[in-house]
Coordinates of N, CA and C in Angstrom, one line a residue:
R1 N 1.1 -0.9 0.1 CA -0.1 0.2 -0.1 C 0.8 1.3 0.1
L2 N 1.7 1.2 0.8 CA 2.5 2.7 0.6 C 3.9 3.0 0.0
L3 N 3.8 1.7 -1.2 CA 4.3 1.7 -2.4 C 3.6 2.3 -3.1
A4 N 2.6 1.5 -3.3 CA 1.2 2.7 -4.8 C 0.8 4.4 -4.5
Y5 N 1.1 4.2 -2.3 CA 0.5 5.6 -2.4 C 1.2 6.8 -3.2
A6 N 2.8 5.9 -2.5 CA 4.1 6.7 -3.2 C 4.4 7.5 -4.1
G7 N 2.9 6.8 -5.7 CA 2.8 6.4 -6.7 C 3.5 5.7 -7.7
A8 N 4.7 4.3 -7.0 CA 4.4 3.3 -7.8 C 3.5 2.5 -8.5
E9 N 4.3 2.7 -9.4 CA 3.2 1.0 -10.1 C 3.5 -0.1 -9.6
L10 N 2.7 0.0 -9.7 CA 2.9 -2.0 -8.6 C 1.7 -3.6 -10.2
P11 N 2.5 -4.6 -10.2 CA 1.5 -5.1 -10.9 C 0.6 -5.4 -9.9
E12 N -1.2 -6.3 -11.2 CA -2.1 -6.3 -10.2 C -2.0 -7.1 -8.5
E13 N -1.4 -8.6 -9.1 CA -0.8 -8.9 -7.4 C 0.5 -9.3 -7.4
P14 N 0.7 -8.7 -6.3 CA 2.6 -8.9 -6.2 C 3.3 -10.2 -5.9
R15 N 4.2 -9.9 -6.3 CA 5.0 -11.5 -6.0 C 6.0 -12.1 -5.4
R16 N 5.4 -12.5 -3.9 CA 5.4 -12.8 -2.9 C 6.7 -13.4 -2.1
T17 N 7.7 -14.4 -2.9 CA 8.2 -15.3 -2.5 C 8.6 -16.0 -1.2
S18 N 8.1 -16.7 -0.2 CA 9.6 -16.7 0.7 C 9.4 -18.2 1.3
V19 N 11.0 -18.7 2.1 CA 11.3 -19.5 3.0 C 11.1 -19.3 3.9
G20 N 10.2 -20.4 4.7 CA 9.9 -20.4 6.0 C 9.4 -19.1 6.5
H21 N 8.3 -18.0 5.8 CA 7.8 -17.3 5.7 C 8.4 -15.6 6.2
F22 N 10.0 -15.9 5.3 CA 10.7 -15.1 4.8 C 10.9 -14.5 3.9
P23 N 10.4 -12.7 3.3 CA 10.3 -12.7 2.2 C 12.0 -12.7 1.9
V24 N 12.4 -13.5 0.5 CA 13.6 -13.3 0.2 C 13.2 -12.9 -1.7
D25 N 12.5 -12.4 -2.3 CA 11.8 -12.0 -3.5 C 10.4 -11.2 -3.4
S26 N 10.7 -9.8 -3.2 CA 9.6 -8.5 -3.5 C 9.3 -8.0 -4.8
L27 N 8.4 -8.4 -4.8 CA 8.6 -7.9 -6.4 C 9.2 -7.6 -7.5
G28 N 9.5 -9.1 -7.4 CA 10.5 -9.3 -8.5 C 12.2 -8.6 -8.4
H29 N 12.4 -7.9 -7.3 CA 13.4 -7.2 -6.8 C 14.5 -8.2 -6.6
P30 N 15.4 -8.3 -6.5 CA 16.9 -9.5 -6.0 C 16.8 -8.5 -4.5
I31 N 17.6 -9.4 -3.6 CA 17.4 -8.8 -2.0 C 18.8 -8.3 -2.0
T32 N 19.5 -7.4 -1.5 CA 20.8 -7.2 -1.3 C 21.1 -7.0 0.5
S33 N 22.2 -7.1 0.2 CA 22.6 -6.6 1.8 C 23.3 -5.5 1.9
V34 N 23.0 -5.7 3.9 CA 23.2 -3.6 3.7 C 24.0 -4.5 4.6
D35 N 25.1 -2.9 4.6 CA 26.3 -3.1 5.2 C 26.1 -1.6 6.6
V36 N 25.3 -1.9 7.2 CA 24.9 -1.0 8.5 C 24.6 -1.3 9.5
P37 N 24.8 -2.0 10.3 CA 24.1 -2.2 12.1 C 22.3 -2.5 11.9
A38 N 21.8 -4.4 12.0 CA 20.6 -3.9 12.3 C 20.5 -4.6 12.9
V39 N 19.1 -4.9 14.1 CA 18.7 -5.0 15.6 C 17.8 -5.8 15.3
L40 N 17.5 -7.0 15.2 CA 16.4 -8.0 15.5 C 15.4 -8.1 16.4
Y41 N 15.1 -8.0 16.3 CA 13.9 -8.2 17.3 C 12.8 -9.0 17.3
R42 N 13.3 -10.3 17.9 CA 12.5 -11.5 17.5 C 11.8 -12.3 18.9
A43 N 10.5 -12.6 18.5 CA 9.4 -13.7 19.0 C 10.6 -14.7 20.3
S44 N 11.4 -14.7 21.0 CA 11.3 -15.8 21.6 C 10.6 -17.6 21.2
T45 N 9.1 -17.7 20.8 CA 8.7 -18.5 19.6 C 9.5 -18.7 18.8
T46 N 10.0 -18.0 18.4 CA 11.2 -18.1 16.5 C 11.7 -19.5 17.0
N47 N 12.6 -19.6 16.0 CA 13.9 -20.7 15.4 C 15.0 -20.1 16.0
P48 N 15.8 -19.7 16.2 CA 17.0 -18.5 16.5 C 17.7 -18.9 14.7
Q49 N 18.1 -20.2 15.5 CA 18.8 -20.6 13.8 C 18.4 -20.2 12.8
R50 N 17.8 -20.9 12.1 CA 16.5 -20.2 11.0 C 16.6 -18.5 11.3
T51 N 16.3 -18.1 11.7 CA 15.5 -16.9 11.8 C 16.7 -15.9 11.7
I52 N 17.6 -16.0 12.7 CA 18.9 -15.4 12.1 C 19.7 -15.3 11.0
E53 N 19.6 -16.7 10.7 CA 20.9 -17.0 9.6 C 19.7 -16.2 7.8
K54 N 18.8 -16.1 8.0 CA 17.2 -16.0 7.3 C 17.9 -14.2 6.9
W55 N 17.7 -13.6 8.0 CA 17.9 -12.1 8.4 C 19.5 -11.7 8.2
R56 N 20.5 -12.4 8.3 CA 22.0 -12.5 7.8 C 21.7 -12.1 6.8
T57 N 21.6 -12.7 5.2 CA 21.0 -12.2 4.2 C 21.1 -11.1 4.0
V58 N 20.5 -10.5 4.5 CA 19.9 -8.9 4.5 C 21.1 -7.9 5.2
A59 N 21.4 -8.0 6.4 CA 21.5 -8.2 7.2 C 23.0 -8.2 7.7
D60 N 24.6 -8.7 7.4 CA 26.0 -9.1 8.0 C 25.6 -9.0 9.8
E61 N 25.5 -7.7 10.2 CA 25.9 -7.3 11.5 C 25.0 -7.3 11.9
L62 N 24.3 -8.1 12.6 CA 22.7 -8.7 13.4 C 23.3 -8.3 14.4
V63 N 22.1 -7.6 15.5 CA 21.9 -8.2 16.6 C 20.0 -8.5 16.7
D64 N 21.1 -9.5 17.7 CA 19.8 -10.4 18.0 C 18.9 -9.7 19.3
V65 N 18.1 -9.5 19.2 CA 17.1 -9.2 20.1 C 15.7 -9.9 20.9
V66 N 16.0 -10.6 21.8 CA 14.7 -11.6 22.0 C 13.6 -11.2 23.0
V67 N 12.1 -10.8 22.6 CA 11.6 -10.9 23.3 C 10.3 -11.5 23.3
P68 N 9.8 -11.6 25.1 CA 9.4 -12.8 25.1 C 7.4 -12.6 23.9
G69 N 7.0 -13.6 23.4 CA 5.8 -14.0 23.5 C 6.2 -13.7 22.2
R70 N 5.1 -14.5 21.3 CA 5.4 -14.6 19.0 C 4.6 -13.8 18.5
H71 N 5.1 -13.7 17.1 CA 4.4 -12.5 16.3 C 3.6 -12.3 16.1
R72 N 2.2 -14.1 16.3 CA 1.0 -12.9 16.1 C 0.3 -13.2 17.1
G73 N -1.0 -13.0 17.2 CA -1.7 -13.2 18.4 C -2.5 -12.4 20.2
F74 N -2.8 -12.6 20.6 CA -3.2 -12.4 21.8 C -1.3 -12.1 22.3
D75 N -0.2 -13.1 22.4 CA 0.9 -12.6 23.3 C 1.4 -12.2 22.0
S76 N 1.3 -11.4 20.9 CA 2.5 -11.4 20.0 C 3.6 -10.3 20.7
I77 N 4.5 -9.8 20.4 CA 5.5 -8.8 21.0 C 5.2 -7.8 20.5
M78 N 3.9 -7.1 19.8 CA 3.7 -5.9 19.1 C 2.7 -5.5 20.0
G79 N 2.5 -6.4 21.2 CA 0.9 -5.6 21.6 C 1.6 -5.2 23.0
P80 N 0.9 -4.4 23.7 CA 0.8 -3.5 24.6 C 2.2 -3.6 26.1
G81 N 3.0 -3.4 25.7 CA 3.8 -3.0 27.5 C 5.1 -3.5 26.4
R82 N 4.7 -4.6 25.8 CA 6.1 -4.8 24.4 C 6.2 -4.3 23.2
V83 N 5.9 -4.4 22.9 CA 5.7 -2.6 21.2 C 6.3 -1.6 22.3
E84 N 6.1 -1.3 23.9 CA 7.2 0.0 24.3 C 8.3 -0.6 24.6
A85 N 8.6 -1.4 24.8 CA 9.7 -2.0 25.0 C 10.8 -2.6 24.6
I86 N 10.2 -2.5 23.0 CA 10.7 -2.1 22.2 C 11.2 -0.9 21.6
G87 N 10.2 -0.2 21.8 CA 10.5 1.2 21.3 C 11.4 2.1 22.0
S88 N 11.5 1.6 22.9 CA 12.6 1.7 24.5 C 13.4 1.0 24.0
D89 N 14.1 0.1 23.6 CA 14.9 -0.1 23.0 C 16.1 0.2 22.4
L90 N 15.0 0.7 21.4 CA 15.8 0.9 20.0 C 15.9 2.6 20.5
A91 N 15.7 3.2 20.9 CA 15.6 3.9 21.2 C 17.5 4.8 22.0
S92 N 17.5 3.9 22.8 CA 18.2 4.3 23.8 C 19.9 3.2 22.5
R93 N 19.4 2.2 21.6 CA 20.6 2.2 20.8 C 21.0 3.7 19.9
L94 N 19.8 4.3 19.5 CA 20.2 4.9 18.8 C 20.9 6.3 19.2
D95 N 19.9 6.4 20.7 CA 20.9 7.2 21.4 C 23.1 7.5 21.7
A96 N 22.5 6.0 21.7 CA 24.4 5.2 22.1 C 26.1 5.7 20.7

C-alpha cells in the first residue's frame, strides 16, 4: 500500500516468495545485503538459528534481541507493554 501511495506502479497481484515465511523476493527485486548494523527484535517462540541465518542475508552485522511472546496472537511482541519495550530499547541504541 505504501508503494502504491508513493506512486509506484505495481503489478495487479504482487508476487511474494518466501522461505519459512521469510521474504526472499519482493515484487521481483533481488535481495541485497546492507553494510550497516541492524537490530532484529525476535519473538522468543521463533527458531533462533533459522531466523538469524535468514536475516543475515540482508544484514551482516545483526544484533539479536529476544522479546517474550509470539509474532501474532494475544501474546504478540507488538502487544501492549512489549512494543513500548522495543521502542525504548531501539531509542537507547540510537542515542548511543
